[in-house]
Short mmCIF file of C-alpha atoms in Angstrom, two decimals:
data_model
loop_
_atom_site.label_atom_id
_atom_site.label_comp_id
_atom_site.label_asym_id
_atom_site.label_seq_id
_atom_site.Cartn_x
_atom_site.Cartn_y
_atom_site.Cartn_z
CA UNK X 742 23.18 22.84 4.77
CA UNK X 743 26.65 21.28 4.46
CA UNK X 744 29.01 22.01 7.40
CA UNK X 745 32.55 21.05 8.21
CA UNK X 746 31.23 18.77 10.93
CA UNK X 747 29.32 16.52 8.62
CA UNK X 748 30.40 12.84 8.48
CA UNK X 749 32.41 11.69 5.54
CA UNK X 750 29.66 9.56 4.05
CA UNK X 751 27.31 12.56 3.86
CA UNK X 752 29.93 14.81 2.36
CA UNK X 753 30.70 12.17 -0.30
CA UNK X 754 27.01 11.77 -1.06
CA UNK X 755 26.60 15.50 -1.49
CA UNK X 756 29.56 15.71 -3.82
CA UNK X 757 28.27 12.88 -5.97
CA UNK X 758 24.83 14.50 -6.08
CA UNK X 759 26.27 17.89 -7.01
CA UNK X 760 28.06 16.39 -9.98
CA UNK X 761 24.81 14.84 -11.08
CA UNK X 762 22.93 18.18 -11.01
CA UNK X 763 25.19 19.33 -13.86
CA UNK X 764 24.06 16.48 -16.19
CA UNK X 765 20.45 15.68 -15.22
CA UNK X 766 17.40 17.60 -16.20
CA UNK X 767 13.94 18.19 -14.82
CA UNK X 768 11.28 15.58 -15.57
CA UNK X 769 9.50 16.44 -18.79
CA UNK X 770 6.10 15.59 -20.33
CA UNK X 771 8.04 13.35 -22.74
CA UNK X 772 8.73 11.09 -19.71
CA UNK X 773 5.67 8.78 -19.50
CA UNK X 774 5.47 9.04 -15.78
CA UNK X 775 5.23 12.84 -15.94
CA UNK X 776 3.16 13.02 -19.18
CA UNK X 777 0.26 14.93 -17.56
CA UNK X 778 2.39 17.36 -15.48
CA UNK X 779 4.35 20.20 -16.99
CA UNK X 780 7.25 21.78 -15.06
CA UNK X 781 7.60 24.54 -17.61
CA UNK X 782 8.40 27.68 -15.70
CA UNK X 783 10.25 25.96 -12.86
CA UNK X 784 13.78 27.30 -12.39
CA UNK X 785 15.29 25.48 -9.46
CA UNK X 786 18.19 27.84 -9.34
CA UNK X 787 16.07 30.77 -8.51
CA UNK X 788 15.26 29.41 -5.06
CA UNK X 789 17.93 29.71 -2.36
CA UNK X 790 18.55 26.68 -0.14
CA UNK X 791 18.16 27.79 3.43
CA UNK X 792 18.17 25.82 6.70
CA UNK X 793 14.81 24.25 6.97
CA UNK X 794 12.53 25.18 9.80
CA UNK X 795 11.60 21.86 11.35
CA UNK X 796 9.63 21.42 14.56
CA UNK X 797 9.45 18.06 16.29
CA UNK X 798 6.67 17.25 18.75
CA UNK X 799 6.19 14.32 21.03
CA UNK X 800 8.07 12.36 23.69
CA UNK X 801 9.70 8.95 23.06
CA UNK X 802 10.65 6.04 25.26
CA UNK X 803 14.31 5.26 26.07
CA UNK X 804 16.21 3.96 23.08
CA UNK X 805 14.03 5.63 20.49
CA UNK X 806 15.80 8.22 18.33
CA UNK X 807 13.70 11.09 17.08
CA UNK X 808 15.83 13.98 15.91
CA UNK X 809 16.92 16.26 13.06
CA UNK X 810 18.33 14.30 10.17
CA UNK X 811 21.59 16.38 9.94
CA UNK X 812 22.25 15.92 13.65
CA UNK X 813 21.52 12.25 13.28
CA UNK X 814 23.97 11.96 10.40
CA UNK X 815 26.70 12.96 12.81
CA UNK X 816 25.56 11.29 16.02
CA UNK X 817 24.18 8.09 14.43
CA UNK X 818 26.27 8.00 11.31
CA UNK X 819 26.27 4.21 10.85
CA UNK X 820 22.52 4.04 11.10
CA UNK X 821 21.84 6.93 8.75
CA UNK X 822 24.45 5.75 6.19
CA UNK X 823 22.87 2.27 6.16
CA UNK X 824 19.40 3.49 5.13
CA UNK X 825 19.66 7.00 3.59
CA UNK X 826 18.73 6.89 -0.12
CA UNK X 827 18.33 3.05 -0.25
CA UNK X 828 14.82 3.27 -1.65
CA UNK X 829 15.07 6.49 -3.65
CA UNK X 830 18.22 6.83 -5.76
CA UNK X 831 19.58 10.30 -6.37
CA UNK X 832 20.29 9.83 -10.07
CA UNK X 833 16.73 9.89 -11.43
CA UNK X 834 16.47 13.56 -12.43
CA UNK X 835 17.47 17.03 -11.35
CA UNK X 836 15.02 17.04 -8.48
CA UNK X 837 16.40 13.86 -6.91
CA UNK X 838 19.98 15.01 -7.37
CA UNK X 839 19.32 18.45 -5.91
CA UNK X 840 17.53 16.98 -2.90
CA UNK X 841 20.62 14.86 -2.09
CA UNK X 842 23.08 17.65 -2.83
CA UNK X 843 21.50 20.38 -0.82
CA UNK X 844 19.69 18.39 1.89
CA UNK X 845 18.89 21.03 4.55
CA UNK X 846 16.39 19.40 6.90
CA UNK X 847 14.47 16.36 7.89
CA UNK X 848 14.04 13.75 10.58
CA UNK X 849 15.36 10.40 11.69
CA UNK X 850 12.89 8.18 13.63
CA UNK X 851 14.38 4.97 14.86
CA UNK X 852 12.50 2.51 17.08
CA UNK X 853 14.44 -0.39 18.50
CA UNK X 854 13.27 -4.00 18.50
CA UNK X 855 10.00 -4.58 20.40
CA UNK X 856 9.53 -0.95 21.50
CA UNK X 857 6.02 0.49 21.16
CA UNK X 858 5.71 4.28 20.94
CA UNK X 859 2.15 4.79 22.12
CA UNK X 860 1.56 8.44 21.25
CA UNK X 861 1.87 9.78 17.66
CA UNK X 862 5.01 11.79 16.93
CA UNK X 863 4.76 14.91 14.82
CA UNK X 864 7.01 16.96 12.50
CA UNK X 865 6.09 20.35 11.07
CA UNK X 866 7.96 21.84 8.10
CA UNK X 867 7.58 25.50 7.31
CA UNK X 868 8.98 27.27 4.23
CA UNK X 869 9.23 30.92 3.32
CA UNK X 870 9.16 32.97 0.15
CA UNK X 871 12.06 32.38 -2.26
CA UNK X 872 13.42 29.37 -0.29
CA UNK X 873 14.28 25.92 -1.41
CA UNK X 874 13.66 23.07 1.06
CA UNK X 875 15.36 19.76 0.46
CA UNK X 876 14.06 17.38 3.13
CA UNK X 877 14.60 13.80 4.06
CA UNK X 878 12.54 11.66 6.50
CA UNK X 879 13.95 8.31 7.54
CA UNK X 880 11.74 5.93 9.58
CA UNK X 881 13.23 2.62 10.86
CA UNK X 882 11.13 0.36 13.00
CA UNK X 883 12.99 -2.74 14.06
CA UNK X 884 11.48 -6.17 14.61
CA UNK X 885 8.03 -6.02 16.34
CA UNK X 886 8.36 -2.30 17.02
CA UNK X 887 5.35 0.07 16.63
CA UNK X 888 5.17 3.81 15.94
CA UNK X 889 3.00 6.54 14.36
CA UNK X 890 4.54 9.56 12.64
CA UNK X 891 2.60 12.59 11.30
CA UNK X 892 4.22 15.21 9.00
CA UNK X 893 2.80 18.60 8.14
CA UNK X 894 4.01 20.82 5.28
CA UNK X 895 3.25 24.46 5.42
CA UNK X 896 4.65 27.77 4.08
CA UNK X 897 4.06 31.23 2.75
CA UNK X 898 4.89 32.79 -0.63
CA UNK X 899 6.58 31.29 -3.66
CA UNK X 900 9.04 28.54 -2.75
CA UNK X 901 10.26 25.11 -3.72
CA UNK X 902 9.94 22.01 -1.56
CA UNK X 903 11.51 18.67 -2.55
CA UNK X 904 11.07 15.92 0.10
CA UNK X 905 12.05 12.29 0.32
CA UNK X 906 10.54 9.92 2.80
CA UNK X 907 11.83 6.38 3.34
CA UNK X 908 10.05 3.95 5.70
CA UNK X 909 11.46 0.63 6.85
CA UNK X 910 9.10 -1.51 9.00
CA UNK X 911 11.28 -4.57 9.68
CA UNK X 912 9.94 -8.03 10.65
CA UNK X 913 6.67 -7.86 12.56
CA UNK X 914 6.83 -4.09 12.87
CA UNK X 915 3.85 -1.81 12.57
CA UNK X 916 4.25 1.75 11.22
CA UNK X 917 1.60 4.35 10.61
CA UNK X 918 2.75 7.28 8.58
CA UNK X 919 0.41 10.21 7.99
CA UNK X 920 0.99 13.50 6.31
CA UNK X 921 -0.87 16.73 5.66
CA UNK X 922 0.24 18.72 2.72
CA UNK X 923 -0.98 22.33 3.04
CA UNK X 924 1.72 24.22 1.20
CA UNK X 925 1.33 27.78 0.05
CA UNK X 926 -0.87 28.06 -3.07
CA UNK X 927 2.16 29.58 -4.89
CA UNK X 928 4.55 26.72 -4.05
CA UNK X 929 6.18 24.01 -6.16
CA UNK X 930 6.12 20.85 -4.08
CA UNK X 931 7.55 17.43 -4.88
CA UNK X 932 7.41 14.62 -2.37
CA UNK X 933 8.74 11.11 -3.01
CA UNK X 934 7.68 8.54 -0.41
CA UNK X 935 9.04 5.01 -0.48
CA UNK X 936 8.46 2.02 1.77
CA UNK X 937 9.79 -1.43 2.17
CA UNK X 938 7.91 -3.93 4.33
CA UNK X 939 9.60 -6.74 6.22
CA UNK X 940 8.10 -10.17 6.97
CA UNK X 941 4.68 -9.93 8.66
CA UNK X 942 4.97 -6.18 8.98
CA UNK X 943 2.30 -3.57 8.51
CA UNK X 944 2.69 -0.17 6.91
CA UNK X 945 -0.30 2.20 6.92
CA UNK X 946 -0.01 5.35 4.76
CA UNK X 947 -2.55 8.12 5.12
CA UNK X 948 -2.28 11.50 3.50
CA UNK X 949 -4.03 14.73 2.66
CA UNK X 950 -3.19 16.92 -0.36
CA UNK X 951 -4.60 20.41 -0.20
CA UNK X 952 -1.98 23.13 -0.93
CA UNK X 953 0.59 24.03 -3.59
CA UNK X 954 0.41 25.48 -7.04
CA UNK X 955 1.93 22.38 -8.64
CA UNK X 956 2.28 19.28 -6.52
CA UNK X 957 3.78 15.90 -7.40
CA UNK X 958 3.16 13.47 -4.58
CA UNK X 959 4.38 9.88 -4.89
CA UNK X 960 3.94 6.90 -2.59
CA UNK X 961 5.64 3.80 -3.92
CA UNK X 962 5.67 0.83 -1.56
CA UNK X 963 7.43 -2.45 -1.99
CA UNK X 964 5.33 -5.07 -0.15
CA UNK X 965 8.37 -7.28 0.03
CA UNK X 966 8.09 -9.34 3.24
CA UNK X 967 6.08 -12.58 3.33
CA UNK X 968 2.76 -12.01 5.01
CA UNK X 969 3.30 -8.17 5.14
CA UNK X 970 0.55 -5.66 4.50
CA UNK X 971 0.33 -2.11 3.20
CA UNK X 972 -2.70 0.20 3.21
CA UNK X 973 -2.68 3.52 1.45
CA UNK X 974 -5.33 6.21 1.87
CA UNK X 975 -5.26 9.68 0.23
CA UNK X 976 -7.72 12.55 0.42
CA UNK X 977 -7.15 15.45 -1.95
CA UNK X 978 -8.81 18.83 -2.52
CA UNK X 979 -7.79 21.24 -5.33
CA UNK X 980 -9.24 24.60 -6.19
CA UNK X 981 -8.47 27.56 -8.43
CA UNK X 982 -5.57 26.59 -10.82
CA UNK X 983 -3.96 24.08 -8.58
CA UNK X 984 -2.34 20.98 -10.25
CA UNK X 985 -2.02 17.83 -8.12
CA UNK X 986 -0.30 14.79 -9.58
CA UNK X 987 -0.63 11.88 -7.16
CA UNK X 988 1.06 8.51 -7.60
CA UNK X 989 0.01 5.58 -5.43
CA UNK X 990 1.76 2.28 -6.12
CA UNK X 991 1.92 -1.07 -4.32
CA UNK X 992 4.51 -3.47 -5.71
CA UNK X 993 4.38 -6.98 -4.31
CA UNK X 994 7.45 -9.21 -3.96
CA UNK X 995 6.29 -11.04 -0.84
CA UNK X 996 4.08 -14.09 -0.85
CA UNK X 997 0.78 -13.92 1.05
CA UNK X 998 1.20 -10.10 1.10
CA UNK X 999 -1.78 -7.70 1.05
CA UNK X 1000 -2.20 -4.16 -0.19
CA UNK X 1001 -5.03 -1.65 -0.64
CA UNK X 1002 -5.24 1.84 -2.20
CA UNK X 1003 -8.15 4.15 -1.48
CA UNK X 1004 -8.21 7.69 -2.86
CA UNK X 1005 -10.99 10.21 -2.90
CA UNK X 1006 -10.87 13.94 -3.75
CA UNK X 1007 -12.77 17.01 -4.69
CA UNK X 1008 -11.95 19.57 -7.40
CA UNK X 1009 -13.29 23.01 -8.23
CA UNK X 1010 -12.33 26.12 -10.25
CA UNK X 1011 -9.82 25.21 -12.93
CA UNK X 1012 -8.00 22.62 -10.84
CA UNK X 1013 -6.47 19.59 -12.43
CA UNK X 1014 -5.77 16.39 -10.53
CA UNK X 1015 -4.01 13.23 -11.81
CA UNK X 1016 -4.32 10.15 -9.69
CA UNK X 1017 -2.28 7.16 -10.81
CA UNK X 1018 -2.89 3.98 -8.89
CA UNK X 1019 -0.84 0.84 -9.48
CA UNK X 1020 -1.11 -2.63 -8.01
CA UNK X 1021 1.67 -4.89 -9.14
CA UNK X 1022 2.26 -8.53 -8.19
CA UNK X 1023 5.67 -9.83 -9.29
CA UNK X 1024 6.64 -13.41 -9.85
CA UNK X 1025 7.19 -15.46 -6.66
CA UNK X 1026 4.79 -13.19 -4.78
CA UNK X 1027 2.40 -16.14 -4.52
CA UNK X 1028 -1.10 -15.71 -3.06
CA UNK X 1029 -0.69 -11.98 -2.86
CA UNK X 1030 -3.69 -9.63 -3.04
CA UNK X 1031 -3.99 -6.01 -4.19
CA UNK X 1032 -6.99 -3.80 -4.53
CA UNK X 1033 -7.54 -0.06 -5.32
CA UNK X 1034 -10.37 2.39 -5.58
CA UNK X 1035 -10.01 6.00 -6.67
CA UNK X 1036 -12.90 8.45 -7.02
CA UNK X 1037 -13.06 12.16 -7.80
CA UNK X 1038 -15.91 14.66 -7.41
CA UNK X 1039 -15.81 17.59 -9.78
CA UNK X 1040 -17.60 20.78 -8.71
CA UNK X 1041 -17.05 22.94 -11.71
CA UNK X 1042 -17.11 22.67 -15.57
CA UNK X 1043 -13.53 23.86 -15.77
CA UNK X 1044 -11.95 21.41 -13.40
CA UNK X 1045 -10.43 18.16 -14.62
CA UNK X 1046 -9.77 14.84 -12.91
CA UNK X 1047 -7.64 12.15 -14.54
CA UNK X 1048 -8.03 8.75 -12.74
CA UNK X 1049 -5.57 6.20 -14.04
CA UNK X 1050 -5.79 2.80 -12.31
CA UNK X 1051 -3.51 -0.07 -13.30
CA UNK X 1052 -2.89 -3.71 -12.41
CA UNK X 1053 0.21 -5.59 -13.36
CA UNK X 1054 0.11 -9.31 -12.51
CA UNK X 1055 3.14 -11.43 -13.27
CA UNK X 1056 2.32 -14.29 -10.92
CA UNK X 1057 -0.31 -16.94 -11.71
CA UNK X 1058 -1.08 -17.84 -8.08
CA UNK X 1059 -2.90 -14.74 -6.85
CA UNK X 1060 -5.40 -14.47 -4.06
CA UNK X 1061 -7.12 -11.45 -5.56
CA UNK X 1062 -6.73 -8.25 -7.45
CA UNK X 1063 -9.00 -5.42 -8.59
CA UNK X 1064 -9.38 -1.78 -9.31
CA UNK X 1065 -12.05 0.79 -9.84
CA UNK X 1066 -12.12 4.50 -10.71
CA UNK X 1067 -14.87 7.02 -11.09
CA UNK X 1068 -15.19 10.68 -11.83
CA UNK X 1069 -18.52 12.42 -11.24
CA UNK X 1070 -20.50 15.47 -10.14
CA UNK X 1071 -22.86 16.27 -7.29
CA UNK X 1072 -26.46 15.29 -7.79
CA UNK X 1073 -28.53 18.46 -8.09
CA UNK X 1074 -31.60 16.61 -6.70
CA UNK X 1075 -29.72 15.85 -3.49
CA UNK X 1076 -28.66 19.51 -3.24
CA UNK X 1077 -32.28 20.62 -3.78
CA UNK X 1078 -33.43 18.09 -1.19
CA UNK X 1079 -31.12 19.58 1.47
CA UNK X 1080 -31.93 23.23 0.49
CA UNK X 1081 -35.64 22.36 0.88
CA UNK X 1082 -34.73 21.71 4.56
CA UNK X 1083 -33.43 25.20 5.13
CA UNK X 1084 -29.77 24.68 4.22
CA UNK X 1085 -28.04 27.15 1.94
CA UNK X 1086 -26.58 25.77 -1.27
CA UNK X 1087 -23.07 26.13 0.19
CA UNK X 1088 -24.07 24.19 3.30
CA UNK X 1089 -25.72 21.49 1.25
CA UNK X 1090 -22.64 21.10 -1.05
CA UNK X 1091 -20.32 20.97 1.98
CA UNK X 1092 -22.49 18.20 3.60
CA UNK X 1093 -22.55 16.16 0.39
CA UNK X 1094 -18.80 16.56 -0.12
CA UNK X 1095 -17.99 15.35 3.37
CA UNK X 1096 -20.40 12.43 2.91
CA UNK X 1097 -18.58 11.51 -0.30
CA UNK X 1098 -15.26 11.55 1.52
CA UNK X 1099 -16.50 9.71 4.59
CA UNK X 1100 -15.51 6.21 3.48
CA UNK X 1101 -11.81 7.27 3.29
CA UNK X 1102 -11.89 9.71 6.20
CA UNK X 1103 -13.31 6.97 8.50
CA UNK X 1104 -10.17 4.86 7.72
CA UNK X 1105 -7.65 7.61 8.66
CA UNK X 1106 -6.01 5.99 11.67
CA UNK X 1107 -5.30 9.17 13.68
CA UNK X 1108 -8.17 11.37 14.78
CA UNK X 1109 -6.13 14.56 14.78
CA UNK X 1110 -5.16 14.04 11.18
CA UNK X 1111 -8.70 13.19 10.14
CA UNK X 1112 -10.20 16.23 11.86
CA UNK X 1113 -7.64 18.51 10.14
CA UNK X 1114 -8.51 17.02 6.79
CA UNK X 1115 -12.16 17.74 7.40
CA UNK X 1116 -11.45 21.34 8.36
CA UNK X 1117 -9.33 21.97 5.31
CA UNK X 1118 -11.81 20.37 2.97
CA UNK X 1119 -14.48 22.53 4.47
CA UNK X 1120 -12.43 25.61 3.72
CA UNK X 1121 -11.93 24.37 0.14
CA UNK X 1122 -15.59 23.86 -0.45
CA UNK X 1123 -16.58 27.26 1.06
#
């Protein structure tokens, strides 16, 4: 929440954003990028911005900054002002403007040149009924630094969460960013994650989407540095009437850069999941390579999975590119086979679902995150 102690740059940023909230609207189905997601029924003004409940876990070496974003804006104003909002402009729609205007929580993680943070750091966001959370996570890893950050989103009741995550691995840096979205099943949740890789850097994204009534989750990464690499892995599970709209995009501007997208999920009830994958190689990104695979398993006749892979290649010297997408159902013969060996149908389905997800779960870089995804998926299937 804005206070009199905020630095001038943040106050000015809030004022600009507030003026935009008066002229911008919510994304609509007439916008191509939101064509399969309806925000009808969302009234942003009915939710009250309240100080976000943010818990930070983990110890850091000397020189590393791991603190609340509002505190950081005062104590490390030059650093925050340099990076805040650079990858996600506030003027896109009402959600982006409101997030900048009413920013009420988040984290700054800054790792100096050459420092390696050996243990994963964690952030937990919790929201309550009627609240609006406007969050911002800023990760800056300077040259040859290394760090892992895990974020969890939780809450109870009907609330609104709008979060922005910006990740900057500079030259030779290695950043692993993982998240677990387990919002209340009554929540509106929008998360916009952006990354920009420096020369020879590596950025590993890994996420799990399980909660929320309506969720829009974007990861858009600019693989900009020569020789840089970005991997993106997403596991999703939707039940009842949940709607998950997931965007996974790798945009190459760096030569000899590499990217990969791997998404797998399970739907049941009347759930609807949209998974848009995009691998884009721009001109001058010579000898770049981008691949993606997205697969969904549908457990009921009422559930719907839209898998939308895309490749955009604007450079003729490409090392490789490809995409694949499938939507299918469980094999009844496999279920029968397991039931013939004394498993109940529910146990057989759970075993087959976890086997289906295994290729992506095995690539989740942090064991704690992987185990929690398995537990939540087990609850979904049961």
